[in-house]
Structures are given as C-alpha cells and as structure tokens.
Short mmCIF file of C-alpha atoms in Angstrom, two decimals:
data_model
loop_
_atom_site.label_atom_id
_atom_site.label_comp_id
_atom_site.label_asym_id
_atom_site.label_seq_id
_atom_site.Cartn_x
_atom_site.Cartn_y
_atom_site.Cartn_z
CA MET A 1 157.76 189.24 -0.26
CA GLU A 2 160.63 187.76 1.80
CA ILE A 3 158.22 185.34 3.46
CA ILE A 4 156.94 184.13 0.11
CA LYS A 5 160.50 183.39 -1.03
CA ARG A 6 161.10 181.33 2.15
CA ILE A 7 158.01 179.12 1.76
CA ASN A 8 158.96 175.55 0.99
CA TRP A 9 156.97 172.41 0.07
CA ILE A 10 156.18 171.60 3.73
CA ASP A 11 154.54 175.00 4.18
CA LEU A 12 152.51 174.55 1.02
CA LEU A 13 151.41 171.07 2.11
CA VAL A 14 150.21 172.41 5.47
CA ILE A 15 148.37 175.34 3.89
CA ILE A 16 146.62 173.03 1.38
CA LEU A 17 145.59 170.63 4.14
CA ILE A 18 144.19 173.44 6.33
CA ILE A 19 142.21 175.03 3.47
CA ARG A 20 140.95 171.74 2.11
CA ILE A 21 139.77 170.20 5.37
CA SER A 22 138.33 173.50 6.64
CA TYR A 23 136.36 173.99 3.40
CA VAL A 24 134.89 170.47 3.50
CA ALA A 25 134.04 170.93 7.18
CA PHE A 26 132.23 174.18 6.36
CA GLN A 27 130.21 172.39 3.63
CA GLU A 28 129.48 169.27 5.63
CA GLY A 29 128.51 170.99 8.90
CA LEU A 30 129.20 170.54 12.60
CA SER A 31 127.17 167.29 13.00
CA HIS A 32 129.42 165.59 10.45
CA GLU A 33 132.70 166.93 11.81
CA ILE A 34 132.60 166.10 15.54
CA PHE A 35 133.35 162.41 15.25
CA PRO A 36 136.17 162.78 12.65
CA ALA A 37 137.74 165.40 15.01
CA VAL A 38 137.58 162.97 17.87
CA GLY A 39 139.08 160.26 15.66
CA SER A 40 141.97 162.52 14.56
CA LEU A 41 142.63 163.33 18.22
CA ALA A 42 142.67 159.62 19.18
CA ILE A 43 144.93 158.70 16.23
CA ILE A 44 147.65 161.23 17.05
CA VAL A 45 147.63 160.47 20.83
CA LEU A 46 147.66 156.71 20.47
CA CYS A 47 150.23 156.72 17.69
CA LEU A 48 152.63 158.90 19.69
CA HIS A 49 152.08 156.72 22.73
CA TYR A 50 152.68 153.30 21.18
CA TYR A 51 154.72 153.67 17.96
CA LYS A 52 158.15 153.34 19.62
CA ARG A 53 157.22 150.29 21.64
CA ILE A 54 155.80 148.56 18.56
CA GLY A 55 158.78 149.74 16.44
CA ILE A 56 161.28 148.23 18.89
CA TRP A 57 159.28 144.98 19.04
CA ILE A 58 159.17 144.73 15.24
CA SER A 59 162.86 145.45 14.90
CA GLN A 60 163.87 142.88 17.51
CA ASN A 61 161.37 140.11 16.99
CA ILE A 62 159.98 140.11 13.40
CA PHE A 63 162.23 141.83 10.91
CA ASN A 64 165.88 142.61 11.39
CA MET A 65 165.50 146.20 10.20
CA PRO A 66 166.90 149.55 11.36
CA LEU A 67 164.96 151.00 14.29
CA ASP A 68 164.27 154.28 12.48
CA LEU A 69 162.50 152.32 9.72
CA SER A 70 160.49 150.13 12.10
CA ASN A 71 159.42 153.23 14.08
CA PHE A 72 158.17 154.87 10.88
CA LEU A 73 156.31 151.76 9.79
CA SER A 74 154.73 151.17 13.21
CA TYR A 75 153.45 154.80 13.35
CA LEU A 76 152.07 154.61 9.83
CA LEU A 77 150.45 151.23 10.54
CA LEU A 78 148.87 152.45 13.78
CA ALA A 79 147.47 155.59 12.04
CA VAL A 80 145.94 153.51 9.24
CA ILE A 81 144.40 150.89 11.58
CA ILE A 82 142.97 153.42 14.09
CA GLY A 83 141.71 155.64 11.25
CA PHE A 84 139.99 152.65 9.65
CA ILE A 85 138.32 151.74 12.93
CA PHE A 86 136.97 155.24 13.43
CA LYS A 87 135.77 155.34 9.82
CA ILE A 88 133.71 152.15 10.42
CA LEU A 89 132.34 153.55 13.70
CA LYS A 90 131.31 156.79 11.99
CA ALA A 91 129.47 154.94 9.25
CA PHE A 92 127.65 152.89 11.83
CA LEU A 93 126.73 155.89 14.00
CA ASP A 94 125.54 157.90 11.00
CA LYS A 95 122.95 155.20 10.36
CA ILE A 96 121.50 155.16 13.86
CA ILE A 97 121.96 158.77 15.01
CA LYS A 98 120.71 161.78 13.05
CA VAL A 99 121.63 165.19 14.54
CA GLU A 100 121.36 168.53 12.82
CA TRP A 101 121.51 172.01 14.28
CA HIS A 102 120.58 175.44 12.97
CA PRO A 103 122.24 176.14 9.56
CA PHE A 104 124.38 178.91 11.04
CA ILE A 105 125.66 176.62 13.81
CA GLU A 106 126.14 173.80 11.37
CA ARG A 107 128.25 175.85 8.96
CA PHE A 108 130.38 177.95 11.30
CA GLY A 109 130.54 175.31 14.04
CA GLY A 110 131.71 172.87 11.36
CA LEU A 111 134.30 175.40 10.17
CA THR A 112 135.65 175.87 13.72
CA ILE A 113 135.90 172.13 14.37
CA GLY A 114 137.28 171.68 10.85
CA ILE A 115 140.13 174.13 11.46
CA MET A 116 140.98 172.29 14.67
CA ARG A 117 140.87 168.95 12.96
CA ALA A 118 142.92 170.25 10.03
CA SER A 119 145.65 171.34 12.42
CA ILE A 120 145.70 167.93 14.03
CA VAL A 121 145.76 166.17 10.67
CA ALA A 122 148.60 168.46 9.51
CA SER A 123 150.55 167.55 12.66
CA LEU A 124 149.88 163.87 11.99
CA ILE A 125 151.09 164.09 8.41
CA LEU A 126 154.17 166.07 9.44
CA THR A 127 154.97 163.48 12.07
CA ILE A 128 154.78 160.72 9.50
CA ILE A 129 157.10 162.70 7.18
CA ALA A 130 159.50 163.43 10.08
CA LEU A 131 159.69 159.70 10.97
CA MET A 132 160.65 158.70 7.46
CA PRO A 133 164.35 157.66 7.57
CA MET A 134 165.54 160.39 5.16
CA THR A 135 167.53 163.30 6.58
CA TYR A 136 166.25 165.61 3.84
CA LEU A 137 162.73 165.34 5.27
CA GLN A 138 163.71 166.21 8.83
CA TRP A 139 165.84 169.10 7.47
CA SER A 140 162.84 170.38 5.41
CA ILE A 141 160.63 170.55 8.46
CA ARG A 142 163.17 171.62 11.08
CA ASP A 143 165.39 174.05 9.22
CA LYS A 144 163.61 175.23 6.02
CA SER A 145 159.90 175.40 6.84
CA ILE A 146 158.31 178.56 8.22
CA ILE A 147 155.29 176.94 9.85
CA GLY A 148 156.21 173.23 9.83
CA MET A 149 157.59 173.09 13.38
CA HIS A 150 154.62 175.02 14.77
CA PHE A 151 152.17 172.46 13.36
CA LEU A 152 154.40 169.52 14.24
CA ARG A 153 154.30 170.58 17.89
CA ILE A 154 150.49 170.31 17.97
CA GLY A 155 150.55 166.50 18.26
CA PRO A 156 153.11 166.31 21.07
CA THR A 157 151.28 169.15 22.87
CA ILE A 158 147.98 167.25 22.76
CA TYR A 159 149.72 164.06 23.80
CA GLU A 160 151.34 165.80 26.77
CA LYS A 161 147.90 167.04 27.91
CA CYS A 162 146.38 163.56 27.56
CA SER A 163 149.30 161.53 28.88
CA GLY A 164 147.88 161.61 32.41
CA ILE A 165 145.17 159.07 31.40
CA LEU A 166 147.65 156.78 29.63
CA PRO A 167 150.46 154.56 31.00
CA THR A 168 153.70 156.49 31.25
CA ILE A 169 155.84 156.34 28.14
CA LYS A 170 159.60 156.34 28.42
CA VAL A 171 162.12 157.83 25.99
CA GLU A 172 165.64 156.69 26.87
CA GLY A 173 164.61 156.11 30.46
CA LEU A 174 162.79 159.43 30.89
CA ALA A 175 159.12 160.29 30.67
CA ALA A 176 158.51 162.04 27.31
CA ASP A 177 157.41 165.67 27.41
CA ARG A 178 156.39 167.81 24.49
CA GLU A 179 159.83 169.21 23.62
CA GLY A 180 161.42 165.80 24.10
CA LEU A 181 159.01 164.27 21.64
CA VAL A 182 159.50 167.10 19.12
CA LYS A 183 163.27 166.87 19.38
CA ASP A 184 163.12 163.14 18.85
CA LEU A 185 160.77 163.46 15.84
CA VAL A 186 162.89 166.02 13.92
CA SER A 187 166.28 164.42 14.72
CA ASP A 188 168.09 163.19 11.59
CA LYS A 189 167.09 159.64 10.66
CA SER A 190 168.68 157.23 8.24
CA ILE A 191 168.65 153.52 7.35
CA ALA A 192 172.38 153.53 6.74
CA PRO A 193 174.21 150.59 8.36
CA LYS A 194 175.32 151.11 11.94
CA ILE A 195 179.02 150.90 11.09
CA GLN A 196 178.60 153.66 8.49
CA LYS A 197 176.81 155.86 11.06
CA GLU A 198 179.62 155.29 13.57
CA LYS A 199 182.26 156.22 10.98
CA LYS A 200 180.36 159.41 10.17
CA ALA A 201 180.06 160.29 13.86
CA ARG A 202 183.80 159.76 14.38
CA LYS A 203 184.59 161.90 11.36
CA GLN A 204 182.42 164.73 12.63
CA LYS A 205 184.02 164.49 16.05
CA TRP A 206 187.52 164.54 14.50
CA GLU A 207 186.64 167.63 12.41
CA GLU A 208 185.47 169.43 15.55
#
C-alpha cells in the first residue's frame, strides 16, 4: 500500500510504456520486433554519444541559447532523425525479406525482445524528459520516482558497453562513464539567465 502511495507520474509513464510495447510485440511476433529493437538500441547509443557536441555547436554557432536548451533540442532532434531513418529501412526490408518462425517462437520471442525494447524506449523517453530545462522534471525522476532512475540508467549502461566501438566522448575533460552520464542527466537544468543562476548559487553558498 505504501508503494502505491509513492508512485508518481514518471512511474506510471514507464509502466504504461512497458505494458504497451510488450503487448504489441507479443501480437506482432519476433520477426517484426528484431529490427525495431536494433533501431532503439542505435538511437539511444548515438544520441548519448553526440547530443552534447551538437548542443554546444548549436549554442555557439547558430542560436544564442542556453546550453541546457540546446542540449535538449539536439538530443530530441537526433532521436527523431535516427528513428525516421530506421523506420524507412524497416519498411524497405519488410518488402524484400519475409521471415516467420514457429508461432510459439514468434509470440514469446517477440514478447522477450519487446520487453527489452520497451526498457530501452522507456530509458530514451526518460532521458528526453531529464534533459528538458525544467528542474521539476529532474526532481520528479531523481527524487520522487520509484523506478525512474533504474530505467534511466539503462541507456547510459548500454552506451558504456558500446563506447569501445565509438570515438571517446568527453564530459568536462573526462571520459564519460555510466554514473557520470546519469549524474549529468538528472542534474537540475534551467534556462534562467546566467546572472540569475550565479545570484542563486551565491545565495545558497551564503546560507550554508
């Protein structure tokens, strides 16, 4: 009963995503779920690898906007573009390749892959939410959600495993590990002017 009382909207969002994607995967079958799972994996790895670089470039060269906002927009844009590319590739492959296994393998294999993909998609959605420059959203995931942080860590964990085949990414001069990425994602973000942020920081320091 206590757990039910502690559930917040982030937990409900994750649960709905897991149930919905897993159910569709069970209905569609394994042969239809493999490529979307690969696509979800590619999206989260590539987005985590490149969003900061693109965000910094956008902030410095195109629009004079806060870095937190440009990081959010670059991650979202990357996710949409890569997802669209994989959707086109899937439609093309479905026309030239027809694979179907035994109904039992199709259903329960699809369910297994679907649960895995649902977890990745949940992590992707939570990352997008965490990158929005609104401190309420980071607080909702980091401090109030029961399962939000567990699912958020899935993306950085996968990225850490795959980072060996990608050029090294740096976060403040250091190679990013899983906990470094997670800490960066759930840190408070705001589009408040820099002067206002500095005043707030000085006030907090004075109160301490």
